[in-house]
């Protein structure tokens, strides 16, 4: 586990002392043995740093608050992470533009248990949520060989406490992970940084929710207003009127008694008895006037737009019966999740290029074939394969592999076939096309002329009685 052990054994505090390491030059990593460089670091405070990362505190804090406070935001973020967290992976050799699957590869074991504290589900979940909430995800590469017996381990660090140290020549000099009054330095090859694009920042990604700052502020005010309304009365506000002149003492007493009897949700709809000429004049409900239900719907639509998510994914069942529901999930995967998955896939392939994938001669991909929402229905698949077969695009055995069937032993199953549009109703192997004369579509069928003399004699006449 090495340096990253501090993440799980020491308490992270937001107010951090910036310190320097005095352990000398950083040595090249040797992944054949474990180490603990953080234990060799000595510290001397030379300043105060509250946030290690370049994300402005207001942006970061507002996004985190939104996820923890607003069900719509939490639902959108968790729906995306839940959808991709169960994906498996496949590793391929890349040779001359062709790929062959590698059945036995170290990455399978690393991905199954990236570190002693997480499986692949929790690992992908944390990556997805870190990206969607902060716009960034930092994955530290640590030496393995411990509990898991793998050559390396992967840890997702809290974005809030990771700083990118720029370099004018190499762009990134190193990464600093701030924790408990110290920082742990990672070389560029020890850190995988996944981020969303930010046109104003070449180093840090922009959180998706940063484009919804006004929406999040409005949602907070809307909820606070609704809570205060129900807390103060849960009934339309009104006026107590009288023609008499009341002193301050009597006014305070009257207001206190009225609030005690009729104020609050628990006292809503109690019968009021008025004396001494008092009259109650109700005022129209601000809840009705503001139509907060419609405003909530508009906020929800904005959040769903940010994450490219159909409403039905968050539980709206309108129009989701049968094919409509399948189409909504398919759209969710193709427009929202597949780009999300490819971003993660690309970054991991790049970051582990030398360490795991033979300097780019291998790579891995997430297995999307098991995603039900992306699977075509049988009727559509059959029509699609039939078209490709008749167009000489694939062989019958290639078509069988698409639907998961074993290859046929018939030698003709490995041949391409000519479309029957060229040869009437025939579908023949292409290597036999020259031996077949196509029949014209308007050719007349040959007519059979009767012989001059019949081949059979007519039956004899019946005897006369």
mmCIF file of C-alpha atoms in Angstrom, residues 76-462:
data_model
loop_
_atom_site.group_PDB
_atom_site.id
_atom_site.type_symbol
_atom_site.label_atom_id
_atom_site.label_comp_id
_atom_site.label_asym_id
_atom_site.label_seq_id
_atom_site.Cartn_x
_atom_site.Cartn_y
_atom_site.Cartn_z
ATOM 1 C CA UNK A 76 -28.536 11.701 -11.050
ATOM 2 C CA UNK A 77 -24.989 11.186 -9.752
ATOM 3 C CA UNK A 78 -25.718 7.810 -8.150
ATOM 4 C CA UNK A 79 -27.696 6.570 -11.188
ATOM 5 C CA UNK A 80 -24.651 7.104 -13.400
ATOM 6 C CA UNK A 81 -22.203 5.508 -10.975
ATOM 7 C CA UNK A 82 -24.492 2.551 -10.244
ATOM 8 C CA UNK A 83 -24.969 1.877 -13.964
ATOM 9 C CA UNK A 84 -21.252 1.563 -14.776
ATOM 10 C CA UNK A 85 -19.957 0.049 -11.539
ATOM 11 C CA UNK A 86 -20.866 -3.505 -12.491
ATOM 12 C CA UNK A 87 -18.993 -3.483 -15.802
ATOM 13 C CA UNK A 88 -16.296 -6.048 -16.476
ATOM 14 C CA UNK A 89 -13.152 -5.608 -18.565
ATOM 15 C CA UNK A 90 -11.316 -7.393 -21.374
ATOM 16 C CA UNK A 91 -7.636 -7.021 -22.287
ATOM 17 C CA UNK A 92 -6.499 -7.184 -25.933
ATOM 18 C CA UNK A 93 -3.221 -7.533 -27.808
ATOM 19 C CA UNK A 94 -2.990 -4.938 -30.564
ATOM 20 C CA UNK A 95 -1.001 -6.142 -33.578
ATOM 21 C CA UNK A 96 -1.151 -4.686 -37.056
ATOM 22 C CA UNK A 97 -4.571 -3.197 -36.524
ATOM 23 C CA UNK A 98 -6.009 -6.530 -35.389
ATOM 24 C CA UNK A 99 -6.913 -7.467 -31.839
ATOM 25 C CA UNK A 100 -6.804 -10.711 -29.930
ATOM 26 C CA UNK A 101 -8.215 -11.105 -26.444
ATOM 27 C CA UNK A 102 -5.728 -11.898 -23.682
ATOM 28 C CA UNK A 103 -7.355 -14.431 -21.385
ATOM 29 C CA UNK A 104 -4.739 -14.357 -18.616
ATOM 30 C CA UNK A 105 -3.530 -10.869 -17.720
ATOM 31 C CA UNK A 106 -2.413 -9.186 -14.490
ATOM 32 C CA UNK A 107 -4.906 -6.366 -15.000
ATOM 33 C CA UNK A 108 -7.845 -8.711 -14.441
ATOM 34 C CA UNK A 109 -6.697 -9.331 -10.865
ATOM 35 C CA UNK A 110 -5.852 -5.654 -10.270
ATOM 36 C CA UNK A 111 -9.246 -4.551 -11.552
ATOM 37 C CA UNK A 112 -11.059 -7.157 -9.444
ATOM 38 C CA UNK A 113 -9.418 -5.768 -6.281
ATOM 39 C CA UNK A 114 -7.709 -2.433 -7.027
ATOM 40 C CA UNK A 115 -6.615 -2.138 -3.392
ATOM 41 C CA UNK A 116 -7.187 -4.001 -0.106
ATOM 42 C CA UNK A 117 -10.153 -1.778 0.726
ATOM 43 C CA UNK A 118 -12.187 -1.887 -2.491
ATOM 44 C CA UNK A 119 -13.511 -4.196 -5.167
ATOM 45 C CA UNK A 120 -14.109 -3.152 -8.757
ATOM 46 C CA UNK A 121 -17.686 -1.990 -8.006
ATOM 47 C CA UNK A 122 -16.667 0.454 -5.266
ATOM 48 C CA UNK A 123 -13.635 1.560 -7.287
ATOM 49 C CA UNK A 124 -15.658 2.475 -10.387
ATOM 50 C CA UNK A 125 -18.383 4.030 -8.241
ATOM 51 C CA UNK A 126 -15.854 6.334 -6.581
ATOM 52 C CA UNK A 127 -14.275 7.295 -9.912
ATOM 53 C CA UNK A 128 -17.646 8.141 -11.439
ATOM 54 C CA UNK A 129 -18.885 10.180 -8.488
ATOM 55 C CA UNK A 130 -15.581 12.034 -8.128
ATOM 56 C CA UNK A 131 -15.794 13.074 -11.779
ATOM 57 C CA UNK A 132 -19.459 14.088 -11.637
ATOM 58 C CA UNK A 133 -19.126 16.051 -8.392
ATOM 59 C CA UNK A 134 -15.663 17.643 -8.701
ATOM 60 C CA UNK A 135 -14.890 17.351 -12.415
ATOM 61 C CA UNK A 136 -11.664 15.527 -11.529
ATOM 62 C CA UNK A 137 -10.495 12.131 -10.361
ATOM 63 C CA UNK A 138 -6.980 11.399 -9.119
ATOM 64 C CA UNK A 139 -5.916 7.737 -8.975
ATOM 65 C CA UNK A 140 -2.639 7.031 -7.191
ATOM 66 C CA UNK A 141 -0.557 4.069 -8.379
ATOM 67 C CA UNK A 142 1.043 2.292 -5.422
ATOM 68 C CA UNK A 143 3.384 -0.657 -5.256
ATOM 69 C CA UNK A 144 1.653 -3.951 -4.659
ATOM 70 C CA UNK A 145 2.835 -7.291 -3.342
ATOM 71 C CA UNK A 146 0.992 -7.079 -0.034
ATOM 72 C CA UNK A 147 -2.397 -8.593 0.785
ATOM 73 C CA UNK A 148 -3.437 -8.812 -2.856
ATOM 74 C CA UNK A 149 -0.151 -10.058 -4.294
ATOM 75 C CA UNK A 150 -0.504 -7.823 -7.369
ATOM 76 C CA UNK A 151 2.392 -5.796 -8.829
ATOM 77 C CA UNK A 152 0.566 -2.514 -8.235
ATOM 78 C CA UNK A 153 -2.522 -1.106 -6.505
ATOM 79 C CA UNK A 154 -4.858 1.767 -7.407
ATOM 80 C CA UNK A 155 -6.370 4.309 -4.992
ATOM 81 C CA UNK A 156 -8.824 7.133 -5.693
ATOM 82 C CA UNK A 157 -7.709 10.191 -3.704
ATOM 83 C CA UNK A 158 -10.077 12.930 -2.486
ATOM 84 C CA UNK A 159 -9.899 15.619 -5.166
ATOM 85 C CA UNK A 160 -10.038 18.346 -2.554
ATOM 86 C CA UNK A 161 -6.607 17.471 -1.217
ATOM 87 C CA UNK A 162 -4.639 16.892 -4.431
ATOM 88 C CA UNK A 163 -2.571 19.698 -5.948
ATOM 89 C CA UNK A 164 -0.999 19.679 -9.402
ATOM 90 C CA UNK A 165 2.495 21.183 -9.355
ATOM 91 C CA UNK A 166 3.084 22.714 -12.821
ATOM 92 C CA UNK A 167 6.287 22.510 -14.820
ATOM 93 C CA UNK A 168 7.125 24.820 -17.770
ATOM 94 C CA UNK A 169 8.656 21.991 -19.796
ATOM 95 C CA UNK A 170 6.808 18.812 -18.853
ATOM 96 C CA UNK A 171 3.527 20.547 -17.868
ATOM 97 C CA UNK A 172 3.278 18.550 -14.613
ATOM 98 C CA UNK A 173 6.237 18.324 -12.248
ATOM 99 C CA UNK A 174 4.473 16.215 -9.611
ATOM 100 C CA UNK A 175 1.274 15.810 -7.624
ATOM 101 C CA UNK A 176 0.968 16.626 -3.933
ATOM 102 C CA UNK A 177 -1.532 14.867 -1.724
ATOM 103 C CA UNK A 178 -2.099 16.917 1.448
ATOM 104 C CA UNK A 179 -3.003 15.064 4.608
ATOM 105 C CA UNK A 180 -2.594 15.829 8.322
ATOM 106 C CA UNK A 181 -0.077 18.620 8.044
ATOM 107 C CA UNK A 182 2.074 16.967 5.417
ATOM 108 C CA UNK A 183 2.068 16.250 1.729
ATOM 109 C CA UNK A 184 2.937 13.085 -0.104
ATOM 110 C CA UNK A 185 4.581 13.638 -3.498
ATOM 111 C CA UNK A 186 3.692 11.557 -6.544
ATOM 112 C CA UNK A 187 5.630 11.619 -9.802
ATOM 113 C CA UNK A 188 3.524 12.145 -12.957
ATOM 114 C CA UNK A 189 3.779 8.444 -13.833
ATOM 115 C CA UNK A 190 2.425 7.564 -10.381
ATOM 116 C CA UNK A 191 -0.849 9.420 -10.819
ATOM 117 C CA UNK A 192 -3.740 8.963 -13.244
ATOM 118 C CA UNK A 193 -5.716 12.176 -13.622
ATOM 119 C CA UNK A 194 -9.152 11.900 -15.232
ATOM 120 C CA UNK A 195 -10.991 15.170 -15.799
ATOM 121 C CA UNK A 196 -13.762 16.924 -17.633
ATOM 122 C CA UNK A 197 -12.719 19.685 -19.983
ATOM 123 C CA UNK A 198 -12.450 23.250 -18.741
ATOM 124 C CA UNK A 199 -11.746 25.857 -21.409
ATOM 125 C CA UNK A 200 -10.332 28.210 -18.765
ATOM 126 C CA UNK A 201 -7.976 25.748 -17.034
ATOM 127 C CA UNK A 202 -5.416 23.431 -18.620
ATOM 128 C CA UNK A 203 -4.857 21.500 -15.390
ATOM 129 C CA UNK A 204 -8.135 20.994 -13.528
ATOM 130 C CA UNK A 205 -11.483 19.864 -14.884
ATOM 131 C CA UNK A 206 -14.756 21.739 -14.419
ATOM 132 C CA UNK A 207 -17.493 20.064 -12.349
ATOM 133 C CA UNK A 208 -20.691 19.564 -14.396
ATOM 134 C CA UNK A 209 -22.674 21.211 -11.612
ATOM 135 C CA UNK A 210 -20.616 24.412 -11.963
ATOM 136 C CA UNK A 211 -22.914 25.291 -14.888
ATOM 137 C CA UNK A 212 -25.907 24.987 -12.569
ATOM 138 C CA UNK A 213 -24.814 27.359 -9.810
ATOM 139 C CA UNK A 214 -27.944 29.512 -10.104
ATOM 140 C CA UNK A 215 -30.194 26.437 -10.232
ATOM 141 C CA UNK A 216 -28.631 25.029 -7.066
ATOM 142 C CA UNK A 217 -28.986 28.373 -5.284
ATOM 143 C CA UNK A 218 -32.633 28.621 -6.308
ATOM 144 C CA UNK A 219 -33.306 25.046 -5.188
ATOM 145 C CA UNK A 220 -31.821 25.811 -1.770
ATOM 146 C CA UNK A 221 -34.036 28.899 -1.405
ATOM 147 C CA UNK A 222 -37.116 27.012 -2.616
ATOM 148 C CA UNK A 223 -36.640 24.259 -0.041
ATOM 149 C CA UNK A 224 -35.906 26.756 2.745
ATOM 150 C CA UNK A 225 -39.021 28.781 1.841
ATOM 151 C CA UNK A 226 -41.231 25.684 1.843
ATOM 152 C CA UNK A 227 -39.814 24.503 5.169
ATOM 153 C CA UNK A 228 -40.330 27.909 6.763
ATOM 154 C CA UNK A 229 -43.905 28.109 5.455
ATOM 155 C CA UNK A 230 -44.897 24.790 7.033
ATOM 156 C CA UNK A 231 -42.935 25.514 10.190
ATOM 157 C CA UNK A 232 -44.730 28.816 10.736
ATOM 158 C CA UNK A 233 -48.268 27.720 10.044
ATOM 159 C CA UNK A 234 -49.002 25.282 7.286
ATOM 160 C CA UNK A 235 -52.167 27.402 6.697
ATOM 161 C CA UNK A 236 -52.719 30.584 4.645
ATOM 162 C CA UNK A 237 -51.394 33.588 6.546
ATOM 163 C CA UNK A 238 -54.031 36.108 7.555
ATOM 164 C CA UNK A 239 -54.916 39.159 9.643
ATOM 165 C CA UNK A 240 -56.766 39.511 12.944
ATOM 166 C CA UNK A 241 -58.790 42.725 12.711
ATOM 167 C CA UNK A 242 -60.694 44.749 15.322
ATOM 168 C CA UNK A 243 -62.016 48.297 15.596
ATOM 169 C CA UNK A 244 -60.752 48.563 19.171
ATOM 170 C CA UNK A 245 -57.384 50.084 20.055
ATOM 171 C CA UNK A 246 -55.142 47.455 21.677
ATOM 172 C CA UNK A 247 -52.086 48.266 23.740
ATOM 173 C CA UNK A 248 -48.688 46.703 23.235
ATOM 174 C CA UNK A 249 -49.149 44.297 26.134
ATOM 175 C CA UNK A 250 -52.461 43.032 24.843
ATOM 176 C CA UNK A 251 -51.106 42.739 21.299
ATOM 177 C CA UNK A 252 -48.175 40.591 22.432
ATOM 178 C CA UNK A 253 -50.467 38.406 24.496
ATOM 179 C CA UNK A 254 -52.937 37.981 21.633
ATOM 180 C CA UNK A 255 -50.187 37.161 19.130
ATOM 181 C CA UNK A 256 -48.601 34.677 21.514
ATOM 182 C CA UNK A 257 -51.861 32.878 22.273
ATOM 183 C CA UNK A 258 -52.803 32.699 18.590
ATOM 184 C CA UNK A 259 -49.391 31.285 17.619
ATOM 185 C CA UNK A 260 -49.470 28.765 20.463
ATOM 186 C CA UNK A 261 -52.926 27.492 19.464
ATOM 187 C CA UNK A 262 -52.758 27.701 15.656
ATOM 188 C CA UNK A 263 -49.072 27.965 14.721
ATOM 189 C CA UNK A 264 -47.013 25.072 13.359
ATOM 190 C CA UNK A 265 -47.845 21.972 11.373
ATOM 191 C CA UNK A 266 -49.256 20.104 14.385
ATOM 192 C CA UNK A 267 -51.878 22.827 14.959
ATOM 193 C CA UNK A 268 -52.996 23.205 11.368
ATOM 194 C CA UNK A 269 -56.762 23.300 10.746
ATOM 195 C CA UNK A 270 -57.744 23.747 14.408
ATOM 196 C CA UNK A 271 -60.991 25.667 14.930
ATOM 197 C CA UNK A 272 -60.459 29.266 16.072
ATOM 198 C CA UNK A 273 -62.870 31.022 18.464
ATOM 199 C CA UNK A 274 -62.696 34.831 18.223
ATOM 200 C CA UNK A 275 -64.040 37.223 20.845
ATOM 201 C CA UNK A 276 -64.159 40.935 21.451
ATOM 202 C CA UNK A 277 -64.971 41.869 17.867
ATOM 203 C CA UNK A 278 -61.946 40.142 16.369
ATOM 204 C CA UNK A 279 -62.222 39.095 12.726
ATOM 205 C CA UNK A 280 -59.861 36.830 10.771
ATOM 206 C CA UNK A 281 -59.098 37.828 7.172
ATOM 207 C CA UNK A 282 -57.146 35.174 5.232
ATOM 208 C CA UNK A 283 -54.513 36.090 2.661
ATOM 209 C CA UNK A 284 -54.019 33.952 -0.425
ATOM 210 C CA UNK A 285 -51.398 31.248 -0.070
ATOM 211 C CA UNK A 286 -47.909 32.186 -1.347
ATOM 212 C CA UNK A 287 -47.349 28.519 -2.131
ATOM 213 C CA UNK A 288 -50.248 28.575 -4.592
ATOM 214 C CA UNK A 289 -49.266 31.932 -6.058
ATOM 215 C CA UNK A 290 -45.651 30.903 -6.651
ATOM 216 C CA UNK A 291 -46.495 27.445 -8.056
ATOM 217 C CA UNK A 292 -43.383 25.954 -6.452
ATOM 218 C CA UNK A 293 -44.267 22.548 -7.837
ATOM 219 C CA UNK A 294 -43.705 23.813 -11.382
ATOM 220 C CA UNK A 295 -40.510 25.560 -10.333
ATOM 221 C CA UNK A 296 -39.247 22.299 -8.835
ATOM 222 C CA UNK A 297 -39.989 20.549 -12.122
ATOM 223 C CA UNK A 298 -37.969 23.145 -14.034
ATOM 224 C CA UNK A 299 -34.999 22.667 -11.695
ATOM 225 C CA UNK A 300 -35.212 18.922 -12.200
ATOM 226 C CA UNK A 301 -35.202 19.312 -15.980
ATOM 227 C CA UNK A 302 -32.049 21.431 -15.794
ATOM 228 C CA UNK A 303 -30.225 18.876 -13.639
ATOM 229 C CA UNK A 304 -31.251 16.034 -15.968
ATOM 230 C CA UNK A 305 -30.015 18.048 -18.944
ATOM 231 C CA UNK A 306 -26.583 18.464 -17.358
ATOM 232 C CA UNK A 307 -26.191 14.706 -16.932
ATOM 233 C CA UNK A 308 -27.963 13.833 -20.240
ATOM 234 C CA UNK A 309 -30.450 11.665 -18.392
ATOM 235 C CA UNK A 310 -34.059 10.743 -19.281
ATOM 236 C CA UNK A 311 -36.600 11.536 -16.582
ATOM 237 C CA UNK A 312 -37.618 7.873 -16.326
ATOM 238 C CA UNK A 313 -34.167 6.909 -15.000
ATOM 239 C CA UNK A 314 -34.999 8.788 -11.789
ATOM 240 C CA UNK A 315 -38.340 7.057 -11.338
ATOM 241 C CA UNK A 316 -40.842 8.920 -13.517
ATOM 242 C CA UNK A 317 -42.888 6.077 -15.005
ATOM 243 C CA UNK A 318 -44.834 8.183 -17.523
ATOM 244 C CA UNK A 319 -44.331 6.811 -21.015
ATOM 245 C CA UNK A 320 -41.935 4.061 -19.944
ATOM 246 C CA UNK A 321 -44.016 1.018 -20.708
ATOM 247 C CA UNK A 322 -42.597 -1.611 -23.030
ATOM 248 C CA UNK A 323 -40.533 -0.216 -25.881
ATOM 249 C CA UNK A 324 -40.567 3.365 -24.528
ATOM 250 C CA UNK A 325 -38.792 2.299 -21.345
ATOM 251 C CA UNK A 326 -36.209 0.281 -23.276
ATOM 252 C CA UNK A 327 -35.595 3.209 -25.621
ATOM 253 C CA UNK A 328 -35.107 5.589 -22.678
ATOM 254 C CA UNK A 329 -32.473 3.334 -21.103
ATOM 255 C CA UNK A 330 -30.747 2.845 -24.437
ATOM 256 C CA UNK A 331 -30.627 6.621 -24.939
ATOM 257 C CA UNK A 332 -29.240 7.049 -21.417
ATOM 258 C CA UNK A 333 -26.401 4.639 -22.144
ATOM 259 C CA UNK A 334 -25.548 5.948 -25.591
ATOM 260 C CA UNK A 335 -25.652 9.676 -24.858
ATOM 261 C CA UNK A 336 -24.624 9.803 -21.207
ATOM 262 C CA UNK A 337 -22.865 6.671 -20.004
ATOM 263 C CA UNK A 338 -20.805 5.430 -22.953
ATOM 264 C CA UNK A 339 -18.841 8.730 -23.246
ATOM 265 C CA UNK A 340 -18.426 8.608 -19.452
ATOM 266 C CA UNK A 341 -17.067 5.046 -19.632
ATOM 267 C CA UNK A 342 -14.763 5.801 -22.569
ATOM 268 C CA UNK A 343 -13.236 8.749 -20.700
ATOM 269 C CA UNK A 344 -12.345 6.508 -17.757
ATOM 270 C CA UNK A 345 -11.147 3.736 -20.058
ATOM 271 C CA UNK A 346 -8.875 6.067 -22.027
ATOM 272 C CA UNK A 347 -7.274 7.557 -18.915
ATOM 273 C CA UNK A 348 -6.561 4.165 -17.321
ATOM 274 C CA UNK A 349 -5.062 2.825 -20.553
ATOM 275 C CA UNK A 350 -2.842 5.882 -20.804
ATOM 276 C CA UNK A 351 -1.796 5.854 -17.149
ATOM 277 C CA UNK A 352 -1.003 2.113 -17.126
ATOM 278 C CA UNK A 353 0.454 2.023 -20.637
ATOM 279 C CA UNK A 354 4.006 1.171 -19.517
ATOM 280 C CA UNK A 355 3.271 -0.542 -16.224
ATOM 281 C CA UNK A 356 0.570 -2.972 -17.396
ATOM 282 C CA UNK A 357 0.032 -2.808 -21.160
ATOM 283 C CA UNK A 358 3.468 -3.299 -22.769
ATOM 284 C CA UNK A 359 3.923 0.319 -23.772
ATOM 285 C CA UNK A 360 0.695 0.428 -25.757
ATOM 286 C CA UNK A 361 0.911 -3.012 -27.375
ATOM 287 C CA UNK A 362 -2.039 -4.010 -25.201
ATOM 288 C CA UNK A 363 -5.090 -2.199 -23.908
ATOM 289 C CA UNK A 364 -8.288 -2.920 -22.046
ATOM 290 C CA UNK A 365 -11.910 -2.081 -22.721
ATOM 291 C CA UNK A 366 -14.999 -2.225 -20.581
ATOM 292 C CA UNK A 367 -17.307 -5.028 -21.635
ATOM 293 C CA UNK A 368 -20.516 -3.368 -22.820
ATOM 294 C CA UNK A 369 -21.949 -6.509 -24.421
ATOM 295 C CA UNK A 370 -23.464 -7.513 -21.091
ATOM 296 C CA UNK A 371 -25.459 -4.256 -20.859
ATOM 297 C CA UNK A 372 -29.058 -5.212 -21.500
ATOM 298 C CA UNK A 373 -30.075 -1.713 -22.590
ATOM 299 C CA UNK A 374 -27.556 -1.859 -25.452
ATOM 300 C CA UNK A 375 -28.630 -5.284 -26.696
ATOM 301 C CA UNK A 376 -30.764 -5.267 -29.829
ATOM 302 C CA UNK A 377 -34.026 -7.186 -29.787
ATOM 303 C CA UNK A 378 -34.012 -10.561 -31.580
ATOM 304 C CA UNK A 379 -36.224 -9.479 -34.461
ATOM 305 C CA UNK A 380 -34.067 -6.458 -35.292
ATOM 306 C CA UNK A 381 -30.888 -8.521 -34.987
ATOM 307 C CA UNK A 382 -32.252 -11.204 -37.311
ATOM 308 C CA UNK A 383 -33.168 -8.644 -39.983
ATOM 309 C CA UNK A 384 -29.794 -6.940 -39.628
ATOM 310 C CA UNK A 385 -27.824 -10.195 -40.001
ATOM 311 C CA UNK A 386 -29.999 -11.329 -42.902
ATOM 312 C CA UNK A 387 -29.209 -8.099 -44.729
ATOM 313 C CA UNK A 388 -25.463 -8.498 -44.150
ATOM 314 C CA UNK A 389 -25.531 -12.133 -45.285
ATOM 315 C CA UNK A 390 -27.385 -11.378 -48.503
ATOM 316 C CA UNK A 391 -25.069 -8.421 -49.197
ATOM 317 C CA UNK A 392 -21.946 -10.630 -48.970
ATOM 318 C CA UNK A 393 -20.694 -8.698 -45.940
ATOM 319 C CA UNK A 394 -20.367 -11.645 -43.560
ATOM 320 C CA UNK A 395 -20.379 -15.426 -43.591
ATOM 321 C CA UNK A 396 -22.967 -17.584 -41.812
ATOM 322 C CA UNK A 397 -20.412 -18.497 -39.131
ATOM 323 C CA UNK A 398 -19.641 -14.824 -38.538
ATOM 324 C CA UNK A 399 -23.361 -14.198 -38.135
ATOM 325 C CA UNK A 400 -23.600 -17.088 -35.669
ATOM 326 C CA UNK A 401 -20.813 -15.567 -33.562
ATOM 327 C CA UNK A 402 -22.742 -12.285 -33.298
ATOM 328 C CA UNK A 403 -25.639 -14.045 -31.560
ATOM 329 C CA UNK A 404 -23.343 -16.212 -29.428
ATOM 330 C CA UNK A 405 -23.743 -19.489 -31.346
ATOM 331 C CA UNK A 406 -20.818 -21.868 -31.962
ATOM 332 C CA UNK A 407 -19.483 -22.098 -35.552
ATOM 333 C CA UNK A 408 -21.006 -24.650 -37.890
ATOM 334 C CA UNK A 409 -18.777 -27.463 -39.199
ATOM 335 C CA UNK A 410 -20.329 -27.175 -42.669
ATOM 336 C CA UNK A 411 -17.565 -25.802 -44.951
ATOM 337 C CA UNK A 412 -20.148 -23.651 -46.740
ATOM 338 C CA UNK A 413 -20.733 -21.756 -43.463
ATOM 339 C CA UNK A 414 -17.404 -19.963 -43.959
ATOM 340 C CA UNK A 415 -18.259 -18.684 -47.452
ATOM 341 C CA UNK A 416 -19.745 -15.377 -48.529
ATOM 342 C CA UNK A 417 -23.042 -15.538 -50.376
ATOM 343 C CA UNK A 418 -24.422 -13.534 -53.273
ATOM 344 C CA UNK A 419 -27.557 -11.522 -52.654
ATOM 345 C CA UNK A 420 -30.676 -13.183 -53.972
ATOM 346 C CA UNK A 421 -31.623 -9.909 -55.641
ATOM 347 C CA UNK A 422 -29.078 -10.825 -58.355
ATOM 348 C CA UNK A 423 -30.123 -14.436 -58.874
ATOM 349 C CA UNK A 424 -33.843 -14.550 -58.454
ATOM 350 C CA UNK A 425 -34.693 -16.606 -55.419
ATOM 351 C CA UNK A 426 -31.263 -18.201 -55.104
ATOM 352 C CA UNK A 427 -28.640 -17.468 -52.442
ATOM 353 C CA UNK A 428 -25.389 -19.046 -53.566
ATOM 354 C CA UNK A 429 -21.706 -18.919 -52.533
ATOM 355 C CA UNK A 430 -19.759 -16.201 -54.303
ATOM 356 C CA UNK A 431 -17.197 -18.681 -55.621
ATOM 357 C CA UNK A 432 -19.980 -20.340 -57.625
ATOM 358 C CA UNK A 433 -21.401 -17.159 -59.075
ATOM 359 C CA UNK A 434 -19.676 -17.610 -62.448
ATOM 360 C CA UNK A 435 -21.292 -20.992 -63.008
ATOM 361 C CA UNK A 436 -24.827 -19.686 -62.606
ATOM 362 C CA UNK A 437 -26.674 -17.725 -65.239
ATOM 363 C CA UNK A 438 -29.076 -15.271 -63.684
ATOM 364 C CA UNK A 439 -32.616 -15.442 -64.955
ATOM 365 C CA UNK A 440 -34.084 -12.212 -66.182
ATOM 366 C CA UNK A 441 -36.859 -10.908 -64.039
ATOM 367 C CA UNK A 442 -39.257 -10.553 -67.012
ATOM 368 C CA UNK A 443 -38.333 -13.842 -68.729
ATOM 369 C CA UNK A 444 -41.345 -15.889 -69.776
ATOM 370 C CA UNK A 445 -41.684 -19.448 -68.616
ATOM 371 C CA UNK A 446 -41.247 -21.944 -71.475
ATOM 372 C CA UNK A 447 -44.508 -23.222 -72.956
ATOM 373 C CA UNK A 448 -45.027 -26.959 -73.489
ATOM 374 C CA UNK A 449 -46.587 -27.827 -76.905
ATOM 375 C CA UNK A 450 -48.689 -30.995 -77.209
ATOM 376 C CA UNK A 451 -47.297 -33.833 -79.358
ATOM 377 C CA UNK A 452 -48.727 -34.522 -82.846
ATOM 378 C CA UNK A 453 -49.985 -37.891 -81.694
ATOM 379 C CA UNK A 454 -51.041 -38.623 -78.206
ATOM 380 C CA UNK A 455 -48.743 -40.877 -76.208
ATOM 381 C CA UNK A 456 -51.651 -42.678 -74.602
ATOM 382 C CA UNK A 457 -54.706 -44.296 -76.226
ATOM 383 C CA UNK A 458 -58.160 -43.195 -75.125
ATOM 384 C CA UNK A 459 -60.052 -45.734 -73.086
ATOM 385 C CA UNK A 460 -62.271 -48.198 -74.969
ATOM 386 C CA UNK A 461 -65.964 -47.475 -75.152
ATOM 387 C CA UNK A 462 -68.068 -49.436 -72.699
#
